[in-house]
XYZ file of C-alpha atoms in Angstrom:
529
model
C 0.000 0.000 0.000
C 1.441 3.375 -0.951
C 1.677 6.278 1.482
C -0.881 8.161 -0.613
C -3.339 5.270 -0.490
C -2.827 4.951 3.244
C -3.442 8.655 3.779
C -6.597 8.672 1.671
C -7.898 5.621 3.527
C -7.659 7.558 6.802
C -9.323 10.712 5.481
C -12.013 11.922 7.810
C -10.851 9.764 10.706
C -7.968 11.771 12.115
C -10.059 14.182 14.162
C -11.821 11.225 15.743
C -8.714 9.189 16.526
C -6.243 11.945 17.183
C -4.240 11.227 14.051
C -3.626 7.553 14.732
C -6.376 5.719 12.867
C -4.271 4.536 9.955
C -0.764 3.483 10.824
C -0.836 0.451 8.562
C 2.738 -0.783 8.283
C 3.929 -1.064 4.719
C 5.575 -4.301 3.666
C 9.334 -4.112 3.814
C 12.020 -5.846 1.821
C 15.603 -4.805 2.132
C 15.267 -1.617 4.226
C 17.836 1.129 3.893
C 20.798 0.534 6.183
C 21.072 3.821 8.116
C 22.981 3.217 11.360
C 25.394 2.239 13.010
C 27.553 5.320 12.613
C 29.979 5.559 9.754
C 33.181 3.615 10.318
C 31.749 1.446 13.048
C 31.814 -2.320 12.735
C 28.687 -4.403 12.930
C 27.526 -4.580 16.547
C 27.189 -7.688 18.624
C 23.609 -8.202 19.805
C 22.048 -9.492 23.012
C 18.295 -10.071 23.247
C 17.295 -10.520 26.900
C 13.805 -11.967 26.641
C 11.591 -12.403 29.679
C 8.542 -14.657 29.594
C 5.213 -13.103 30.546
C 6.453 -9.717 31.778
C 3.833 -6.972 31.459
C 5.114 -3.460 30.890
C 3.493 -1.866 33.929
C 5.447 -4.150 36.271
C 8.632 -2.119 35.706
C 9.568 1.055 37.530
C 10.553 2.769 34.283
C 7.011 2.119 33.027
C 5.458 3.825 36.017
C 5.220 1.094 38.660
C 5.682 2.763 42.061
C 6.330 -0.451 44.020
C 7.999 -3.160 41.955
C 11.780 -2.868 42.261
C 13.532 -3.142 38.882
C 16.654 -0.986 39.362
C 18.752 -2.675 36.690
C 16.169 -2.480 33.933
C 15.332 1.080 34.969
C 19.005 2.104 34.768
C 19.260 0.381 31.402
C 16.269 2.384 30.136
C 18.068 5.592 31.055
C 21.133 4.464 29.089
C 19.262 3.902 25.845
C 15.783 4.161 24.340
C 12.600 3.050 26.064
C 9.560 2.342 23.918
C 6.632 3.272 26.127
C 3.852 1.676 24.048
C 4.983 -1.648 22.555
C 2.409 -4.359 21.846
C 2.761 -8.016 20.887
C 1.191 -9.875 17.952
C -0.334 -12.659 20.102
C -0.836 -13.223 23.870
C 0.701 -16.734 23.906
C 4.415 -17.635 23.915
C 4.850 -19.576 20.682
C 2.725 -17.423 18.400
C 4.255 -14.197 19.718
C 7.808 -15.484 19.252
C 7.145 -16.737 15.733
C 5.929 -13.262 14.773
C 8.933 -11.697 16.519
C 11.362 -13.756 14.422
C 9.578 -13.326 11.069
C 8.071 -9.837 11.158
C 4.777 -11.398 10.090
C 1.343 -11.300 11.743
C -0.165 -14.513 13.052
C -2.835 -14.448 10.331
C -0.068 -14.509 7.729
C 1.815 -17.540 9.038
C -0.751 -19.615 10.925
C 1.496 -19.907 13.964
C -1.175 -19.409 16.612
C -0.585 -22.208 19.124
C 2.137 -23.960 21.123
C 2.558 -26.835 18.681
C 3.684 -25.303 15.384
C 6.971 -23.449 15.113
C 9.166 -22.041 12.353
C 10.245 -24.781 9.962
C 13.131 -25.051 7.525
C 11.184 -23.465 4.677
C 10.247 -20.410 6.763
C 12.528 -17.409 7.281
C 13.617 -16.308 10.725
C 15.783 -13.597 12.244
C 18.537 -15.867 13.534
C 18.904 -17.724 10.254
C 19.332 -14.411 8.443
C 21.947 -13.309 10.959
C 23.828 -16.600 10.769
C 23.804 -16.560 6.964
C 24.894 -12.919 7.179
C 28.063 -13.731 9.091
C 26.956 -13.707 12.734
C 27.623 -16.386 15.331
C 24.177 -17.004 16.797
C 23.624 -18.396 20.300
C 20.350 -19.470 21.872
C 20.050 -20.012 25.627
C 16.778 -21.083 27.239
C 13.295 -22.192 26.341
C 12.242 -22.641 22.740
C 8.624 -22.015 21.698
C 9.742 -20.624 18.333
C 11.866 -22.950 16.160
C 11.034 -26.417 14.846
C 13.845 -28.928 15.552
C 15.162 -28.881 11.963
C 15.551 -25.085 12.116
C 18.049 -25.079 14.987
C 21.181 -26.112 13.047
C 20.171 -23.894 10.128
C 19.690 -20.853 12.351
C 22.084 -21.213 15.254
C 25.773 -21.698 15.862
C 25.161 -23.081 19.350
C 22.128 -23.635 21.558
C 21.319 -24.806 25.077
C 17.806 -25.394 26.391
C 16.518 -24.617 29.845
C 16.864 -27.022 32.769
C 13.213 -27.994 33.227
C 12.806 -28.636 36.950
C 9.096 -29.445 36.538
C 9.812 -32.107 33.913
C 12.394 -33.662 36.219
C 9.697 -33.862 38.871
C 7.475 -35.781 36.445
C 5.077 -33.139 35.175
C 4.167 -29.480 35.201
C 4.371 -28.883 38.898
C 3.105 -30.805 41.914
C -0.156 -32.726 42.099
C -3.089 -30.361 42.433
C -6.564 -30.464 43.953
C -8.923 -29.439 41.138
C -11.602 -28.604 43.690
C -9.641 -25.675 45.133
C -8.993 -22.259 43.594
C -6.170 -22.556 41.086
C -4.218 -19.404 41.862
C -1.059 -20.973 40.395
C 0.731 -20.062 43.597
C 3.390 -22.467 44.856
C 4.754 -22.149 48.366
C 8.315 -23.450 48.232
C 11.800 -22.276 49.107
C 13.953 -21.843 46.024
C 17.604 -20.876 45.969
C 17.981 -17.904 43.585
C 21.227 -19.468 42.347
C 19.646 -22.839 41.626
C 17.031 -21.899 39.048
C 17.180 -22.636 35.337
C 17.231 -18.894 34.649
C 20.266 -18.353 36.871
C 22.089 -21.134 35.030
C 21.208 -19.498 31.698
C 22.726 -16.211 32.807
C 25.896 -18.016 33.914
C 26.118 -19.645 30.476
C 25.651 -16.242 28.853
C 28.424 -14.775 30.995
C 30.761 -17.588 29.965
C 30.023 -16.854 26.319
C 30.868 -13.200 26.892
C 34.123 -14.210 28.578
C 35.309 -16.273 25.623
C 37.168 -13.255 24.315
C 37.471 -11.831 20.830
C 35.789 -13.557 17.918
C 36.300 -13.442 14.191
C 32.587 -12.783 13.758
C 30.071 -10.569 15.529
C 27.703 -12.530 17.729
C 23.999 -12.522 18.507
C 22.994 -13.948 21.890
C 19.343 -14.773 22.613
C 18.555 -15.364 26.304
C 15.052 -16.764 26.806
C 14.181 -16.642 30.494
C 11.359 -18.505 32.204
C 10.627 -15.701 34.682
C 8.184 -14.236 35.524
C 6.032 -16.994 33.971
C 3.706 -18.882 36.350
C 3.548 -20.833 38.527
C 3.893 -17.854 40.812
C 7.006 -18.732 42.769
C 9.744 -16.232 43.536
C 13.128 -17.400 44.889
C 14.247 -16.650 48.411
C 15.031 -13.009 48.911
C 12.368 -12.084 46.359
C 9.285 -14.000 47.521
C 8.443 -11.584 50.343
C 9.648 -8.299 48.864
C 6.111 -6.989 48.510
C 3.242 -6.893 50.978
C -0.066 -7.812 49.315
C -1.979 -5.267 51.393
C 0.328 -2.468 50.184
C -0.509 -2.966 46.526
C -2.807 -0.555 44.680
C -6.268 -1.882 43.692
C -6.372 -4.569 41.011
C -8.825 -4.578 38.136
C -11.903 -6.220 39.703
C -13.723 -9.320 38.435
C -17.313 -9.350 37.291
C -17.149 -6.353 34.983
C -19.921 -5.975 32.433
C -19.469 -6.544 28.698
C -16.309 -8.595 29.103
C -15.578 -11.695 26.936
C -17.366 -14.843 28.057
C -14.093 -16.613 28.798
C -13.602 -14.401 31.878
C -16.456 -16.093 33.746
C -15.666 -19.497 32.233
C -12.025 -19.422 33.351
C -12.904 -18.175 36.813
C -15.395 -20.979 37.257
C -13.181 -23.709 35.787
C -10.240 -22.615 37.949
C -12.568 -22.045 40.963
C -11.233 -18.523 41.095
C -14.762 -17.340 41.854
C -14.122 -18.808 45.304
C -10.996 -16.692 45.812
C -10.997 -13.210 47.318
C -9.146 -9.956 46.834
C -6.464 -10.982 49.342
C -5.691 -14.079 47.248
C -5.231 -12.102 44.059
C -3.106 -9.540 45.862
C -0.838 -12.383 46.955
C -0.608 -13.482 43.324
C 0.400 -9.956 42.286
C 2.914 -9.614 45.123
C 4.577 -12.903 44.165
C 4.560 -11.964 40.490
C 6.329 -8.718 41.333
C 8.900 -10.768 43.228
C 9.515 -12.803 40.083
C 9.886 -9.619 38.025
C 12.421 -8.298 40.533
C 14.280 -11.597 40.304
C 14.437 -11.293 36.500
C 15.759 -7.764 36.989
C 18.472 -9.089 39.333
C 19.511 -11.586 36.673
C 19.612 -8.820 34.084
C 21.889 -6.870 36.373
C 24.360 -9.761 36.503
C 24.322 -10.014 32.729
C 24.953 -6.302 32.250
C 27.776 -6.337 34.776
C 29.445 -9.007 32.628
C 28.837 -6.967 29.477
C 30.668 -4.042 31.094
C 33.440 -6.157 32.633
C 34.267 -7.914 29.364
C 34.397 -4.650 27.445
C 31.374 -5.558 25.335
C 29.351 -2.460 26.170
C 31.171 -0.429 23.530
C 30.294 -2.775 20.649
C 27.109 -4.580 21.703
C 23.495 -3.701 21.095
C 21.337 -4.903 24.014
C 17.567 -5.358 23.839
C 15.288 -6.201 26.777
C 11.678 -7.252 26.219
C 9.078 -9.994 26.710
C 6.735 -12.135 24.637
C 3.505 -11.051 26.407
C 2.124 -10.088 29.785
C 0.159 -11.734 32.603
C -3.166 -11.105 34.339
C -1.435 -11.440 37.733
C -4.736 -11.064 39.598
C -6.430 -8.474 37.375
C -10.113 -9.268 36.665
C -9.794 -12.097 39.197
C -7.649 -14.008 36.671
C -4.222 -15.614 36.631
C -1.607 -16.353 33.965
C -2.950 -15.604 30.449
C -5.597 -16.989 28.104
C -5.282 -17.895 24.382
C -8.210 -15.623 23.516
C -7.208 -12.744 25.791
C -6.460 -9.328 24.288
C -6.355 -7.139 27.387
C -3.501 -4.655 27.549
C -2.002 -6.395 30.572
C -1.330 -9.251 28.120
C -0.414 -7.294 24.986
C 1.603 -4.342 26.368
C 5.210 -5.334 27.046
C 8.439 -3.505 27.884
C 10.908 -2.791 25.104
C 14.225 -1.083 25.790
C 17.214 -0.894 23.468
C 20.755 0.354 24.102
C 22.912 0.866 21.036
C 26.555 1.992 20.977
C 26.428 5.568 19.722
C 22.664 5.682 20.183
C 20.496 8.073 22.151
C 20.469 7.963 25.944
C 17.463 8.555 28.142
C 15.253 8.685 25.056
C 11.574 7.765 25.445
C 9.452 6.950 22.397
C 5.807 7.436 23.302
C 4.480 6.517 19.862
C 3.185 3.024 19.143
C 5.535 0.216 18.104
C 5.087 -3.544 17.754
C 7.232 -6.318 19.203
C 8.119 -7.803 15.818
C 9.814 -4.504 14.947
C 12.760 -5.995 16.840
C 13.391 -8.299 13.864
C 13.720 -5.448 11.352
C 15.769 -3.427 13.848
C 18.327 -6.158 14.450
C 18.673 -6.871 10.739
C 19.319 -3.215 9.977
C 21.790 -2.888 12.837
C 23.642 -5.962 11.546
C 23.450 -4.795 7.912
C 21.715 -8.014 6.943
C 18.921 -7.984 4.382
C 15.689 -9.917 4.758
C 14.740 -12.077 1.789
C 11.011 -12.141 2.386
C 8.245 -9.559 2.550
C 7.470 -8.628 6.143
C 5.639 -5.902 8.061
C 8.083 -5.086 10.847
C 9.479 -1.564 10.911
C 13.054 -0.869 11.929
C 13.361 1.193 15.088
C 16.889 2.384 14.306
C 15.787 6.021 13.750
C 14.189 6.114 17.204
C 17.210 4.404 18.784
C 19.358 7.174 17.358
C 17.078 9.826 18.896
C 14.153 10.413 16.526
C 10.498 10.396 17.499
C 8.174 7.630 16.376
C 5.188 7.653 14.046
C 2.175 9.238 15.795
C -0.231 7.710 13.242
C 0.838 4.141 13.884
C -1.388 1.418 15.350
C -0.601 -2.045 16.748
C -2.430 -5.235 15.791
C -2.805 -8.291 18.005
C -4.535 -11.571 17.238
C -5.639 -14.276 19.635
C -7.088 -17.756 19.815
C -7.928 -20.557 17.412
C -11.117 -22.208 16.251
C -12.826 -25.585 15.953
C -11.925 -25.891 12.250
C -8.280 -26.155 13.375
C -8.425 -28.743 16.207
C -4.689 -29.328 15.868
C -4.115 -25.949 17.527
C -5.936 -26.821 20.763
C -4.052 -27.811 23.886
C -5.164 -31.437 24.394
C -6.571 -32.822 27.662
C -3.722 -33.707 29.994
C -2.999 -37.206 31.162
C -1.744 -38.217 34.589
C -2.310 -36.525 37.961
C -4.064 -33.162 37.951
C -1.775 -30.148 37.989
C -1.864 -26.394 37.529
C -2.700 -26.635 33.813
C -5.304 -29.429 33.807
C -8.290 -27.083 34.009
C -6.862 -24.847 31.275
C -6.598 -27.723 28.807
C -9.988 -29.162 29.778
C -11.846 -25.871 29.474
C -10.798 -25.035 25.916
C -11.762 -28.527 24.736
C -15.083 -28.563 26.584
C -15.941 -24.959 25.675
C -14.023 -24.122 22.487
C -15.786 -20.758 22.238
C -13.543 -19.590 25.100
C -10.518 -19.653 22.778
C -12.221 -18.518 19.595
C -10.228 -16.301 17.240
C -10.232 -12.571 17.911
C -8.247 -9.525 16.836
C -7.474 -6.090 18.255
C -6.234 -2.773 16.948
C -4.633 -0.426 19.464
C -3.865 3.244 18.892
C -2.578 5.824 21.338
C -6.179 6.848 22.027
C -8.370 3.746 21.717
C -8.457 -0.022 21.626
C -10.948 -2.014 19.562
C -11.413 -5.790 19.813
C -13.358 -7.817 17.245
C -14.698 -11.230 18.201
C -16.616 -13.164 15.508
C -18.722 -14.756 18.226
C -19.829 -11.358 19.518
C -18.704 -9.438 22.606
C -16.825 -6.740 20.741
C -14.883 -4.283 22.887
C -13.873 -0.617 22.723
C -11.824 1.224 25.336
C -10.633 4.776 25.842
C -6.951 4.227 26.667
C -6.419 7.720 28.046
C -9.313 7.681 30.522
C -9.497 3.950 31.183
C -6.001 2.346 31.019
C -7.158 -0.740 32.960
C -9.938 -1.359 30.403
C -12.703 -1.421 32.959
C -15.487 0.141 30.886
C -16.404 -1.330 27.511
C -17.738 1.505 25.337
C -18.749 -0.655 22.385
C -22.485 0.181 22.749
C -22.050 3.847 23.639
C -23.854 5.888 20.934
C -21.334 8.698 21.373
C -18.544 6.330 20.285
C -20.160 5.263 16.997
C -17.719 7.201 14.798
C -14.711 5.943 16.752
C -16.013 2.368 16.631
C -16.459 2.478 12.867
C -13.071 4.075 12.290
C -11.306 1.447 14.405
C -13.164 -1.375 12.642
C -12.128 0.082 9.270
C -8.557 0.277 10.500
C -8.547 -3.393 11.505
C -10.091 -4.459 8.195
C -7.501 -2.461 6.248
C -4.759 -4.185 8.204
C -6.070 -7.632 7.284
C -6.455 -6.723 3.629
C -2.915 -5.341 3.570
C -1.116 -8.142 5.429
C -2.974 -11.421 4.932
C -0.876 -13.518 2.559
C 2.203 -12.311 0.693
C 3.922 -13.993 -2.266
C 7.475 -15.308 -2.002
C 10.274 -13.176 -3.423
C 11.648 -15.808 -5.834
C 9.452 -16.410 -8.853
C 8.563 -19.759 -10.407
C 8.695 -20.503 -14.105
C 5.374 -20.733 -15.924
C 6.461 -23.301 -18.534
C 5.290 -26.853 -18.096
C 8.353 -29.051 -17.514
C 8.940 -32.033 -19.767
C 7.442 -35.251 -18.460
C 10.312 -37.116 -16.867
C 9.931 -40.382 -18.891
C 9.728 -38.595 -22.267
C 13.449 -39.022 -23.092
C 13.133 -42.791 -22.678
C 9.988 -42.953 -24.816
C 11.766 -41.009 -27.537
C 14.762 -43.304 -27.350
C 12.527 -46.338 -27.765
C 10.729 -44.715 -30.697
C 7.417 -44.643 -28.882
C 7.144 -40.861 -28.882
C 7.773 -38.570 -31.810
C 11.090 -36.782 -31.636
C 11.194 -33.013 -31.937
């Protein structure tokens, strides 16, 4: 779509949406390589990737209680993107979009069972083919097994303590509220995440390399179960927390009530959900502590001067809001879609805050441009290098997030779990017993509003300025008719513009010769030409 077409499509909407109705990202192929600065070599890259960290859990994003001194200091040293949203609220789908620059609707990666295969492009494969040593430490949820050797120089998975124990956590009483809280003493230096950081530090200490490197660190924290290591588990008093978003709000998706009933969360009280939030904050602070150790090693090894560092997450967590825990495949609330994104680049801006909208998969285009590596497929990610170097963002931009799967694609569902009941049994059972709870949905978010479309009904519209917790659904408010229509048009334009793109390499149109024809000619059965 040309800029002129995009502008004409938004005509008449700007006054309603404050200039942010359009924002459709144009497809990119081979973006101009602007920075790093002239004469500089290609930077090393570190992507510190938390699992399930919502943006508002960090001090630099306005949290007055949760202690994240290392990430906050890092934000002051580089560029903080204040309004970054993911493409999907579940690990695998979000990470597949991150590595391809493609929306979920374009690739079909919308569950935990289908990852990037050998015939699909991905960020790390481009970097490896472009001369980078690529290292992966931690959980997967992105690459199919055959893609690892094609994309990575070296990789090490997480130490799965739950698997060693014979399942996903201890046996669980399905009749009690499933708050996903586990009361156990854990040594902060005995977790899988701590071991990952130690591996990362050893990689940094290897000394000079012939090639630049890209290091991906995929943490488990602060993903549920809610369990913070010693020294972090009691950092926050539940009663000192500000009010959470309450349950039982009107005009919310039907899965809210269904999940609360299936998990018996309707039997839990405010004090229980405050304990969930307090423990979650402890996990976030633990992840921050780990980040601090990593950054100390970056400084000590002299890598700060030539290494681009990115800190972000794949999606957020309810953490007690709406009387809910963890996440849900069909959830599109901002506490699931809004994630932190901070980038420090040698020679880049310091203390820079970009308030304009960006999307998580922009990281892919940004890293490729920083590494002077060209993508060989059409994608919709936009490089953030101009902002990293001090420029403002695009005030007209919107973010697009998809969720869920449907009954016509049963392969995407999480199957019923076998063995003793555990923290995830009810989650798997509910989506199979009530598939409408995970039905496909899509959202468009601008700086002013958020619109959610659900084919099964229960559409949503929120005023982000006046209602950041999304407590009041304005979808039926007559005064919001023009906004509602403009946001729906925006979402439709996005789908038309991004759903399905052709490959770059063309195929020949001639019909190839039938493979046995030479033999038939030789035997005189077919006429020679």
